[in-house]
Tab-separated table of C-alpha atoms and ligand atoms in Angstrom:
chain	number	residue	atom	x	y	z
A	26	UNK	CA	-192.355	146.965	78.220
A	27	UNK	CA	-191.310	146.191	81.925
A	28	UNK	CA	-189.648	149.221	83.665
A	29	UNK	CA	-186.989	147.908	85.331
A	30	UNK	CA	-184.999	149.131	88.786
A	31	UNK	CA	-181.369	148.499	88.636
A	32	UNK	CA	-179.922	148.633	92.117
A	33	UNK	CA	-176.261	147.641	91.725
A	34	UNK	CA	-174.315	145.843	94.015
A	35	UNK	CA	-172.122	147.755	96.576
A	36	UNK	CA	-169.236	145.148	96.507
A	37	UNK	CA	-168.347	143.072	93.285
A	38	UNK	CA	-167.292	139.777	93.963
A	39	UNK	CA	-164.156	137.883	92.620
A	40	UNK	CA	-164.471	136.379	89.306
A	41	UNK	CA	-163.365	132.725	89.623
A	42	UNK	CA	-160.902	130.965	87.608
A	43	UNK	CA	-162.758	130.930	84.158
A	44	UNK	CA	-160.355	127.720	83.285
A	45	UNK	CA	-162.142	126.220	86.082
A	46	UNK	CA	-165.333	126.880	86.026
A	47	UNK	CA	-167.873	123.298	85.665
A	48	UNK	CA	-171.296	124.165	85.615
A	49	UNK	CA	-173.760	125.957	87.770
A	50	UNK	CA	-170.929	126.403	90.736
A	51	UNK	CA	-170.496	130.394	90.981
A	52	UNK	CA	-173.072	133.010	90.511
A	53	UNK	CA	-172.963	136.901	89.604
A	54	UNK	CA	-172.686	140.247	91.527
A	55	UNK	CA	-176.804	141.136	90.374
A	56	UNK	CA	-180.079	138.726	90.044
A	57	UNK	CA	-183.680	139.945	88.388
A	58	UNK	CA	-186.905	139.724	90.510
A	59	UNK	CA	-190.557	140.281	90.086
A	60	UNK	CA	-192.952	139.878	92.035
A	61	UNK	CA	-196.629	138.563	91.736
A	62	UNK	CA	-199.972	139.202	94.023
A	63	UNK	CA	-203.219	138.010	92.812
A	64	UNK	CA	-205.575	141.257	91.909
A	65	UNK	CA	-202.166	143.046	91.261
A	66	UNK	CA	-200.875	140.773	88.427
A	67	UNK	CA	-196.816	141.340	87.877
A	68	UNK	CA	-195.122	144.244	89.930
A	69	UNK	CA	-191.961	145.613	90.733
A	70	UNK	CA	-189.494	144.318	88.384
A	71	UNK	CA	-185.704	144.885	89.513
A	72	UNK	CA	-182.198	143.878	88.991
A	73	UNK	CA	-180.930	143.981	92.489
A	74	UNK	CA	-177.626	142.334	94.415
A	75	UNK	CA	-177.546	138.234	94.534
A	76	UNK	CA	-178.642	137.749	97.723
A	77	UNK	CA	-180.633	134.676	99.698
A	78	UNK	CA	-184.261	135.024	99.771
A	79	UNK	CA	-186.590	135.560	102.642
A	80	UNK	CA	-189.326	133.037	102.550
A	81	UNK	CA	-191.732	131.670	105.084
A	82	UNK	CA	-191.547	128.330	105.459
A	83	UNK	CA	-194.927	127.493	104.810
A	84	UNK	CA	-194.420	128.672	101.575
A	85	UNK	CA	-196.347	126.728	98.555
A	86	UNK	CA	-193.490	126.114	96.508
A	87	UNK	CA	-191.744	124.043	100.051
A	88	UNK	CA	-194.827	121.733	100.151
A	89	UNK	CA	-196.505	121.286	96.599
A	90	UNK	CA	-194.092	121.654	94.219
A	91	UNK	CA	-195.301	124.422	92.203
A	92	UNK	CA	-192.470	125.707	91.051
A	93	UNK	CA	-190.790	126.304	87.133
A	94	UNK	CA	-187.633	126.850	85.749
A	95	UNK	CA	-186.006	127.706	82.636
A	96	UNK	CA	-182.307	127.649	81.223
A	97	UNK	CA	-180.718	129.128	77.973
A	98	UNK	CA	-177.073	130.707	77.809
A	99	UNK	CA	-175.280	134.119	76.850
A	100	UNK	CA	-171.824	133.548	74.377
A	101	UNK	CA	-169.368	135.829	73.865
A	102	UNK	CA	-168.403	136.743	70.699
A	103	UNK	CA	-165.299	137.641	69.488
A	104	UNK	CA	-166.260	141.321	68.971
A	105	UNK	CA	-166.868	141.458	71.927
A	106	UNK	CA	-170.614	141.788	72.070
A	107	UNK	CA	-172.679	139.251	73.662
A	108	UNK	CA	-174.986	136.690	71.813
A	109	UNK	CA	-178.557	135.311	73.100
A	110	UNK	CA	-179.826	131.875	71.112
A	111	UNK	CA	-183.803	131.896	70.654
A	112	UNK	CA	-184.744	133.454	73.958
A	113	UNK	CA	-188.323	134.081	72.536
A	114	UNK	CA	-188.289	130.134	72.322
A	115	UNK	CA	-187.820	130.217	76.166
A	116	UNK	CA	-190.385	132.883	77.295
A	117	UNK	CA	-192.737	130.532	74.809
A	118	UNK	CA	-191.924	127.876	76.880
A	119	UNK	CA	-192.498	129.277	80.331
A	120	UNK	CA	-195.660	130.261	79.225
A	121	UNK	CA	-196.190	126.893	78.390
A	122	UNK	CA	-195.104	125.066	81.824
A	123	UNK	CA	-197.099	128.211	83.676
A	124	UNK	CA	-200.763	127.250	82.363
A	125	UNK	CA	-199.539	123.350	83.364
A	126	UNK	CA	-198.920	124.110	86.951
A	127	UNK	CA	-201.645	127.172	87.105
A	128	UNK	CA	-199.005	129.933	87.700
A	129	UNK	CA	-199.508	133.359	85.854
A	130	UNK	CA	-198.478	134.026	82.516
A	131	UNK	CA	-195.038	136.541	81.717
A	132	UNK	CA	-195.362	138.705	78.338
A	133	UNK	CA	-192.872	137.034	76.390
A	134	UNK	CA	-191.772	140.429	75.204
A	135	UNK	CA	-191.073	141.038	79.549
A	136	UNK	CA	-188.950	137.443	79.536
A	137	UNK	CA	-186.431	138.825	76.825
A	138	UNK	CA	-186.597	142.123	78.027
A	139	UNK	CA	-185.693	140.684	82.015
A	140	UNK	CA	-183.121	138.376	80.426
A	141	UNK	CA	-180.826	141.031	78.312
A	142	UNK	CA	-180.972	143.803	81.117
A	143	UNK	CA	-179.720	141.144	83.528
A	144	UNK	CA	-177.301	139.944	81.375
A	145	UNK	CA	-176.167	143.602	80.987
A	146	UNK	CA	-175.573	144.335	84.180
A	147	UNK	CA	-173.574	141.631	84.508
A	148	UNK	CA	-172.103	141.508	81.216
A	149	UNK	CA	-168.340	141.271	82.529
A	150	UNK	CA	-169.214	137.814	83.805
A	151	UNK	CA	-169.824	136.554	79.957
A	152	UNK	CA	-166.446	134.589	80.210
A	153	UNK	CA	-164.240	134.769	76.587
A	154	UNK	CA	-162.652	130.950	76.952
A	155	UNK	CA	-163.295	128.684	74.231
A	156	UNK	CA	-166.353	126.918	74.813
A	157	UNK	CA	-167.439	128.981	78.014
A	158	UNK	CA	-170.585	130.681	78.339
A	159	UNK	CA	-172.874	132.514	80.638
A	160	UNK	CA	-176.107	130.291	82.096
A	161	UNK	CA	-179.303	131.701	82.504
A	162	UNK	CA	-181.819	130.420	84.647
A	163	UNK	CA	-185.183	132.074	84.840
A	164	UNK	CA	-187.507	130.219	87.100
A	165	UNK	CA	-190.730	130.975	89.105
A	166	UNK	CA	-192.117	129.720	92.436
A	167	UNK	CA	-195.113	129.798	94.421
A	168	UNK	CA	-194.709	132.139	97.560
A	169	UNK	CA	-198.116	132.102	99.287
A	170	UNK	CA	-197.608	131.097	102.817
A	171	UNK	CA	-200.102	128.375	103.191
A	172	UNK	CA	-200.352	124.834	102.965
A	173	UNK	CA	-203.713	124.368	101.740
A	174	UNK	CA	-203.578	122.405	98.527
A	175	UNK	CA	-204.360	125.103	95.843
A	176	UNK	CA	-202.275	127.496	93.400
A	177	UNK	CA	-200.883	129.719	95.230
A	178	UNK	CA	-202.005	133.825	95.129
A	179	UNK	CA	-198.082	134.569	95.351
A	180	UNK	CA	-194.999	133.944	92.910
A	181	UNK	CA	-191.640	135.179	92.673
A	182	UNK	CA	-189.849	135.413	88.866
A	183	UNK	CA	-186.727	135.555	89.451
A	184	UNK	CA	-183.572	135.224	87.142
A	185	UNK	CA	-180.058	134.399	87.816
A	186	UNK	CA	-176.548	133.306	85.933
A	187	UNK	CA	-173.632	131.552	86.399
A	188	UNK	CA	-170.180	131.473	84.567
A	189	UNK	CA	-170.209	127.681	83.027
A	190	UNK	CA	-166.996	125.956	81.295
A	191	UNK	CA	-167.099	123.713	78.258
A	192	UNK	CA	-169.019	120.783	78.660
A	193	UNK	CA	-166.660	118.767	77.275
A	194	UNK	CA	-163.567	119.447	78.342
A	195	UNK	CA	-161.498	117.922	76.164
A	196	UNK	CA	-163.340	117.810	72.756
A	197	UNK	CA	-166.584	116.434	71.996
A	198	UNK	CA	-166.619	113.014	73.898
A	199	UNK	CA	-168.833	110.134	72.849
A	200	UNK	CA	-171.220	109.098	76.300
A	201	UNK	CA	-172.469	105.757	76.734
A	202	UNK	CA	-176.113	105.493	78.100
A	203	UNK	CA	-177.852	103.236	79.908
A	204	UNK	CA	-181.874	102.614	78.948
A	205	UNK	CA	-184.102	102.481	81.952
A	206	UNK	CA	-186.433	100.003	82.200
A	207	UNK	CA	-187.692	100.225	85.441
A	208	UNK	CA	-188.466	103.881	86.173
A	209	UNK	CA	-190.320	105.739	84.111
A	210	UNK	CA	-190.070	109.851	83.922
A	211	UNK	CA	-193.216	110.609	82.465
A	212	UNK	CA	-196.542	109.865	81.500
A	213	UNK	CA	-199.126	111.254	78.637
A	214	UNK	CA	-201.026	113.668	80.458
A	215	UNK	CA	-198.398	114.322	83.513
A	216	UNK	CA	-196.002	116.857	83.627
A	217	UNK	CA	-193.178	115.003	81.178
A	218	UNK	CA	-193.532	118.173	78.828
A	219	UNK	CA	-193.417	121.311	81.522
A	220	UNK	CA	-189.844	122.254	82.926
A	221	UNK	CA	-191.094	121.943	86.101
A	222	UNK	CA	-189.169	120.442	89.777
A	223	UNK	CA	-191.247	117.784	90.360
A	224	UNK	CA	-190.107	115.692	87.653
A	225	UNK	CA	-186.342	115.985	87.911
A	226	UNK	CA	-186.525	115.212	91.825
A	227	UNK	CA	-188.279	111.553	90.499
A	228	UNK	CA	-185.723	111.040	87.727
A	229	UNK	CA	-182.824	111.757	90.538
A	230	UNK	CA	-182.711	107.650	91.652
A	231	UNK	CA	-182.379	106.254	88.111
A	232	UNK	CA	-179.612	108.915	87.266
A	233	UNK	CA	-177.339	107.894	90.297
A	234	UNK	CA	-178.333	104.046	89.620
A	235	UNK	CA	-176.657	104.704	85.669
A	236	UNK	CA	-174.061	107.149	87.058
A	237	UNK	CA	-173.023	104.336	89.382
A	238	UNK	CA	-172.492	101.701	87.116
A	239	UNK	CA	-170.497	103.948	84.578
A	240	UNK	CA	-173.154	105.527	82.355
A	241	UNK	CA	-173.875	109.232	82.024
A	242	UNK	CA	-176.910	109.167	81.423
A	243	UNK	CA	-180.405	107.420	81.175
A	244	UNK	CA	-182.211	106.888	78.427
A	245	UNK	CA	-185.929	107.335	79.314
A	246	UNK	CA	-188.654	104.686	77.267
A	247	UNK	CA	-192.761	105.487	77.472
A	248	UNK	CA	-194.197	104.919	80.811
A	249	UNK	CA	-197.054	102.335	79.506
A	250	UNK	CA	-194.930	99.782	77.305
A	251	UNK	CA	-191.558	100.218	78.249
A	252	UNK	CA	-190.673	100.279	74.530
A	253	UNK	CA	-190.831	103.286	73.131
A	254	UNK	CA	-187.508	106.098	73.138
A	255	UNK	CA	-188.517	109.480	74.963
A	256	UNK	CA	-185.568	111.263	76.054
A	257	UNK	CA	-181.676	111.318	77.253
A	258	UNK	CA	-181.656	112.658	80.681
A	259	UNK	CA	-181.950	116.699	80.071
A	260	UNK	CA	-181.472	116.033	76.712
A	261	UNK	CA	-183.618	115.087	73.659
A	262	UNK	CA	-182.247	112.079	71.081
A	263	UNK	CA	-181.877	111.554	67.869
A	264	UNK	CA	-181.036	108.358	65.498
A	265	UNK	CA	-179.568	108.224	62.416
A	266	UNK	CA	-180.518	104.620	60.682
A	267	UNK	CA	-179.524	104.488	56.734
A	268	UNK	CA	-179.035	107.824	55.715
A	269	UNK	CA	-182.429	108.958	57.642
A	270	UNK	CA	-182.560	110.828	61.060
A	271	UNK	CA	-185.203	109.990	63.516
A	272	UNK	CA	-186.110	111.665	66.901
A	273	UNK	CA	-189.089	110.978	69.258
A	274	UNK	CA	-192.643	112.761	68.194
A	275	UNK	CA	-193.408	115.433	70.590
A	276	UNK	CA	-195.953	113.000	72.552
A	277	UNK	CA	-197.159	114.842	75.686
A	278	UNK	CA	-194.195	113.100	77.984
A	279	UNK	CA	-191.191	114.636	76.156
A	280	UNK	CA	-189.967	118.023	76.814
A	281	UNK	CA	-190.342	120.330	73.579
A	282	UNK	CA	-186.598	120.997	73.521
A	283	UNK	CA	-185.376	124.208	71.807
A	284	UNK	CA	-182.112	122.757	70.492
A	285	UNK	CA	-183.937	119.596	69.385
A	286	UNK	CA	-186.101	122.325	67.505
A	287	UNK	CA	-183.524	124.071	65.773
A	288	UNK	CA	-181.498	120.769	65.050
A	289	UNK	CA	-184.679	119.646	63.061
A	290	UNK	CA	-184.437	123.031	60.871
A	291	UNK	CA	-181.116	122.444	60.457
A	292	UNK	CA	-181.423	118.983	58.960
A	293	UNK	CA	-184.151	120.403	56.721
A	294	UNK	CA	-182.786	123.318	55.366
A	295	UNK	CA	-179.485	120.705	54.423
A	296	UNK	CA	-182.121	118.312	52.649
A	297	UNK	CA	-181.517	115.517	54.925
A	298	UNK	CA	-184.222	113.399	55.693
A	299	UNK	CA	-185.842	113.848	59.522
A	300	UNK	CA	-188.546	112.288	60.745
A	301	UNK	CA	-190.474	112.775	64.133
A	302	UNK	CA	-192.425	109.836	65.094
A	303	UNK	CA	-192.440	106.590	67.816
A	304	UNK	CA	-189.128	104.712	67.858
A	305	UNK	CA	-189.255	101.316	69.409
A	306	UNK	CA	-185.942	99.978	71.129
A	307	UNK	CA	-186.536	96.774	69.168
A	308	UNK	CA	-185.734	99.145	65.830
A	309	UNK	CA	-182.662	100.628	67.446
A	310	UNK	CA	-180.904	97.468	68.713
A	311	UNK	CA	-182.167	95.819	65.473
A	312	UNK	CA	-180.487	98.512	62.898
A	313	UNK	CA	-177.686	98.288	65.386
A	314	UNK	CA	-177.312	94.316	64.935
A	315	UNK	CA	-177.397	95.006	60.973
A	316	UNK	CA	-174.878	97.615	61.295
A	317	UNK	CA	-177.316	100.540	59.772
A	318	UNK	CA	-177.406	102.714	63.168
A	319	UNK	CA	-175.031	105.497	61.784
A	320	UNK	CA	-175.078	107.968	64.446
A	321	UNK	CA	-177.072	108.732	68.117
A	322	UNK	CA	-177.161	112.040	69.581
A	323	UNK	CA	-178.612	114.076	72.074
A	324	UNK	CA	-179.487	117.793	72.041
A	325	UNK	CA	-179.964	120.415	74.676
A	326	UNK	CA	-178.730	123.904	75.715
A	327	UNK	CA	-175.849	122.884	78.509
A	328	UNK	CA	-174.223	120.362	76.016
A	329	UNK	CA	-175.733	121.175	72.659
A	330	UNK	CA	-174.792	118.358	70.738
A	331	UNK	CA	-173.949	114.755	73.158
A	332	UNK	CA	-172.991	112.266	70.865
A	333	UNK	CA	-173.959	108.845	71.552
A	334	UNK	CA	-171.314	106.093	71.899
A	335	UNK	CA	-173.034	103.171	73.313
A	336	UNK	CA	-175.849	102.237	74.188
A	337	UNK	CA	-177.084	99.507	77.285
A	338	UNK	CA	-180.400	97.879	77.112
A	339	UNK	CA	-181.351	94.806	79.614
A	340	UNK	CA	-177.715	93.584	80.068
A	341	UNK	CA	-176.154	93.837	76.606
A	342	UNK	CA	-174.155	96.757	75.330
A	343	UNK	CA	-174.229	98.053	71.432
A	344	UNK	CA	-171.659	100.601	70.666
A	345	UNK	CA	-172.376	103.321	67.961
A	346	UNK	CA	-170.618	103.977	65.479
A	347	UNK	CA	-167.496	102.880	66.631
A	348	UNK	CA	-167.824	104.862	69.586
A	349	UNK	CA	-166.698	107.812	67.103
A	350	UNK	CA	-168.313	111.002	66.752
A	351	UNK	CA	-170.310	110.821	63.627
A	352	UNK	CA	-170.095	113.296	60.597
A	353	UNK	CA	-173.738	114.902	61.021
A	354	UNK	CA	-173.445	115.459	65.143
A	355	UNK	CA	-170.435	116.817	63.610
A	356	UNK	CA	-171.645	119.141	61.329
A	357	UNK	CA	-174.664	120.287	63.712
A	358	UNK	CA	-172.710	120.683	66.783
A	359	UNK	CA	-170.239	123.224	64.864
A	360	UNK	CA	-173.031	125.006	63.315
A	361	UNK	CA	-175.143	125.760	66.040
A	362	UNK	CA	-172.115	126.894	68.298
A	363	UNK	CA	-170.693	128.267	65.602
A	364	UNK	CA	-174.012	130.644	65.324
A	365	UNK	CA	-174.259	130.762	69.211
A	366	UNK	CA	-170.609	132.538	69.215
A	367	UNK	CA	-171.004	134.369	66.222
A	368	UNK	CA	-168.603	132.827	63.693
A	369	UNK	CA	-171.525	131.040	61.716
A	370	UNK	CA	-174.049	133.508	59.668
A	371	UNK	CA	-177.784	132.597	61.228
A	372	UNK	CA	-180.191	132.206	58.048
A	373	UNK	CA	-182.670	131.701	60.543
A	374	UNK	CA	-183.317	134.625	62.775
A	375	UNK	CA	-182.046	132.664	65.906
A	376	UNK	CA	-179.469	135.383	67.188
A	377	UNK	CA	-180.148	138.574	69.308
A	378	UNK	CA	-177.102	140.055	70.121
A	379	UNK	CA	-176.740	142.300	73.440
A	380	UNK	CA	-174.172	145.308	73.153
A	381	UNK	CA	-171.339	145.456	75.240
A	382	UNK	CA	-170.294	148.806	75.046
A	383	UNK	CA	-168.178	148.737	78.793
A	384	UNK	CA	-166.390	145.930	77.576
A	385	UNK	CA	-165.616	145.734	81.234
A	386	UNK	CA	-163.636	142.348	80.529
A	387	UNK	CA	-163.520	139.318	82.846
A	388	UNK	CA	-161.003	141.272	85.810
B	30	PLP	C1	-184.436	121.434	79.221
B	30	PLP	C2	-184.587	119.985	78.832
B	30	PLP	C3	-184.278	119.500	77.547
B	30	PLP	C4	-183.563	120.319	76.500
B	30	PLP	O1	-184.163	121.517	76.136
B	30	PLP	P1	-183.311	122.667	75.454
B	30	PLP	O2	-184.299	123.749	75.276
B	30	PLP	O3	-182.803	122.115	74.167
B	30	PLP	O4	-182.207	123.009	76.399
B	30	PLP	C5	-184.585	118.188	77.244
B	30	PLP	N1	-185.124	117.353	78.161
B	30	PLP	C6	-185.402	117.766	79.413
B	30	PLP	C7	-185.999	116.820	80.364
B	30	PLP	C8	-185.123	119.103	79.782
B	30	PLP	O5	-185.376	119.501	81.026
């Protein structure tokens, strides 16, 4: 149990237009810090104002990359009272990337904890339009002022959130993709499965290549053959080929998504079949030729559900499933937001919900 300084802000800002909001464009009156000083361990947790951050520039995180980040979201339920969607799943997870990149551990217990006091503070920025939702991104970097080549003795955790719109603004909208063949993201025994800077700074030039030519996103294949699915971008995929769903085995070079997770409970607790296991392009564009590729979708925590409605591989295009949204990404897109807003019971323990007893409201 962390005990936490709140030092509130002096001046509130303006709340922006919450019709208008996109993603990751405005920020809140408060952010959380901690600090970190080897032979100290973790110190000095606070909420304090958003403010920029002193730093000198020789600082590890400028130089080497070491450097982690995080991102789940707060919904707004119609009572009023604030939801939170697996944030155990996300202190997990940091724990995870930390060991990767040799930064110190955070209790998982002090993650949740630094997350729903933050988020209480600032609870009046937990916008109530349809779709809308607060994003939180935790993230730690390496502070030591230095540029020998070694984990740094310093790290900042910090925390901070931003008022996001509906990722699809009108409706769930069926993307078309484009499969890379050229770069690659990851590689067994790299970084591919730590939510860490350095890989999303290499995947930045075959993004703009897709975005140019119309796609929105890439689809990433296995670094060694150039065959094998991986993942959508910041999103994981799944397949749906004769009645059977199909996503990518966690490998070492796929990040261990938290939707992709709970999409793979869902499907089991409905009895439909899911496998996890290696999925070669040659199976997708062949089910596609024979008309048995049902349904495509990608899963994360900005989007949720992205359903796939074509697909571009070397030069030739296959559209899915009539570039319709199919009945399962259906079904599992209005569950789990359904759960994340609180209009959908959660068998599975998923929720925590945070109290909004000022029920300040957005003005
Ligand atoms: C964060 C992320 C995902 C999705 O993870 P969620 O926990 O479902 O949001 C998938 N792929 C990459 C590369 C990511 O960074």
């Amino acid at each position: 149990m962390l005990t936490i300084d709140i030092i509130k802000a002096k001046q509130l800002k303006d709340k922006p237009d919450p019709n208008n909001l996109g993603f990751g464009n405005y920020f809140t009156d408060h952010m959380f810090v901690m600090d970190y000083q080897e032979g100290m361990g973790w110190h000095n947790p606070r909420v304090k104002p958003y403010e920029d951050l002193h730093l000198d520039p020789s600082a590890v995180v400028f130089h080497y990359g070491q450097e982690m980040f995080e991102g789940l979201k707060a919904y707004r339920r119609q009572d009023g009272e604030i939801n939170l969607f697996r944030p155990d799943m996300n202190g997990k997870r940091l724990n995870n990337t930390n060991d990767r990149i040799c930064m110190p551990q955070i209790p998982v217990e002090d993650f949740v904890q630094a997350v729903r006091t933050l988020v209480h503070t600032d609870a009046s920025w937990v916008p109530e339009e349809a779709g809308t939702s607060l994003y939180i991104r935790p993230f730690v970097i390496a502070t030591e002022p230095t540029l020998m080549v070694n984990p740094s003795k310093s790290y900042l955790f910090m925390i901070i959130l931003s008022p996001v719109g509906a990722y699809y603004k009108e409706g769930l909208n069926p993307v078309r993709i484009y499969v890379e063949d050229t770069y690659v993201r990851a590689s067994k025994g790299g970084v591919g499965e730590a939510k860490t800077g350095g890989s999303y700074g290499a995947s930045m030039i075959a993004q703009k290549n897709a975005k140019n030519e119309g796609f929105a996103q890439v689809l990433w294949l296995d670094a060694i053959e150039h065959r094998y699915v991986e993942e959508v971008g910041t999103m994981n995929i799944f397949f749906k080929i004769r009645g059977k769903v199909y996503t990518p085995a966690l490998s070492g070079s796929i990040l261990p998504g938290i939707t992709r997770d709970s999409v793979i409970s869902l499907l089991k607790s409905w009895d439909i079949p899911i496998y996890e296991e290696r999925i070669s392009m040659d199976t997708i564009i062949e089910a596609s030729k024979n008309g048995d590729l049902e349904e495509v979708f990608g899963t994360g925590t900005a989007a949720v559900i992205s359903p796939v409605g074509g697909i571009h591989f070397k030069g030739l295009d296959f559209v899915v499933h009539n570039n319709e949204i199919g009945p399962i990404t259906r079904r599992i897109y209005d569950t789990l937001t359904g759960m994340q807003y609180g209009n959908v019971k959660d068998d599975f323990g998923w929720i925590e919900t945070i109290e909004d007893k000022n029920d300040h409201g957005w003005l």
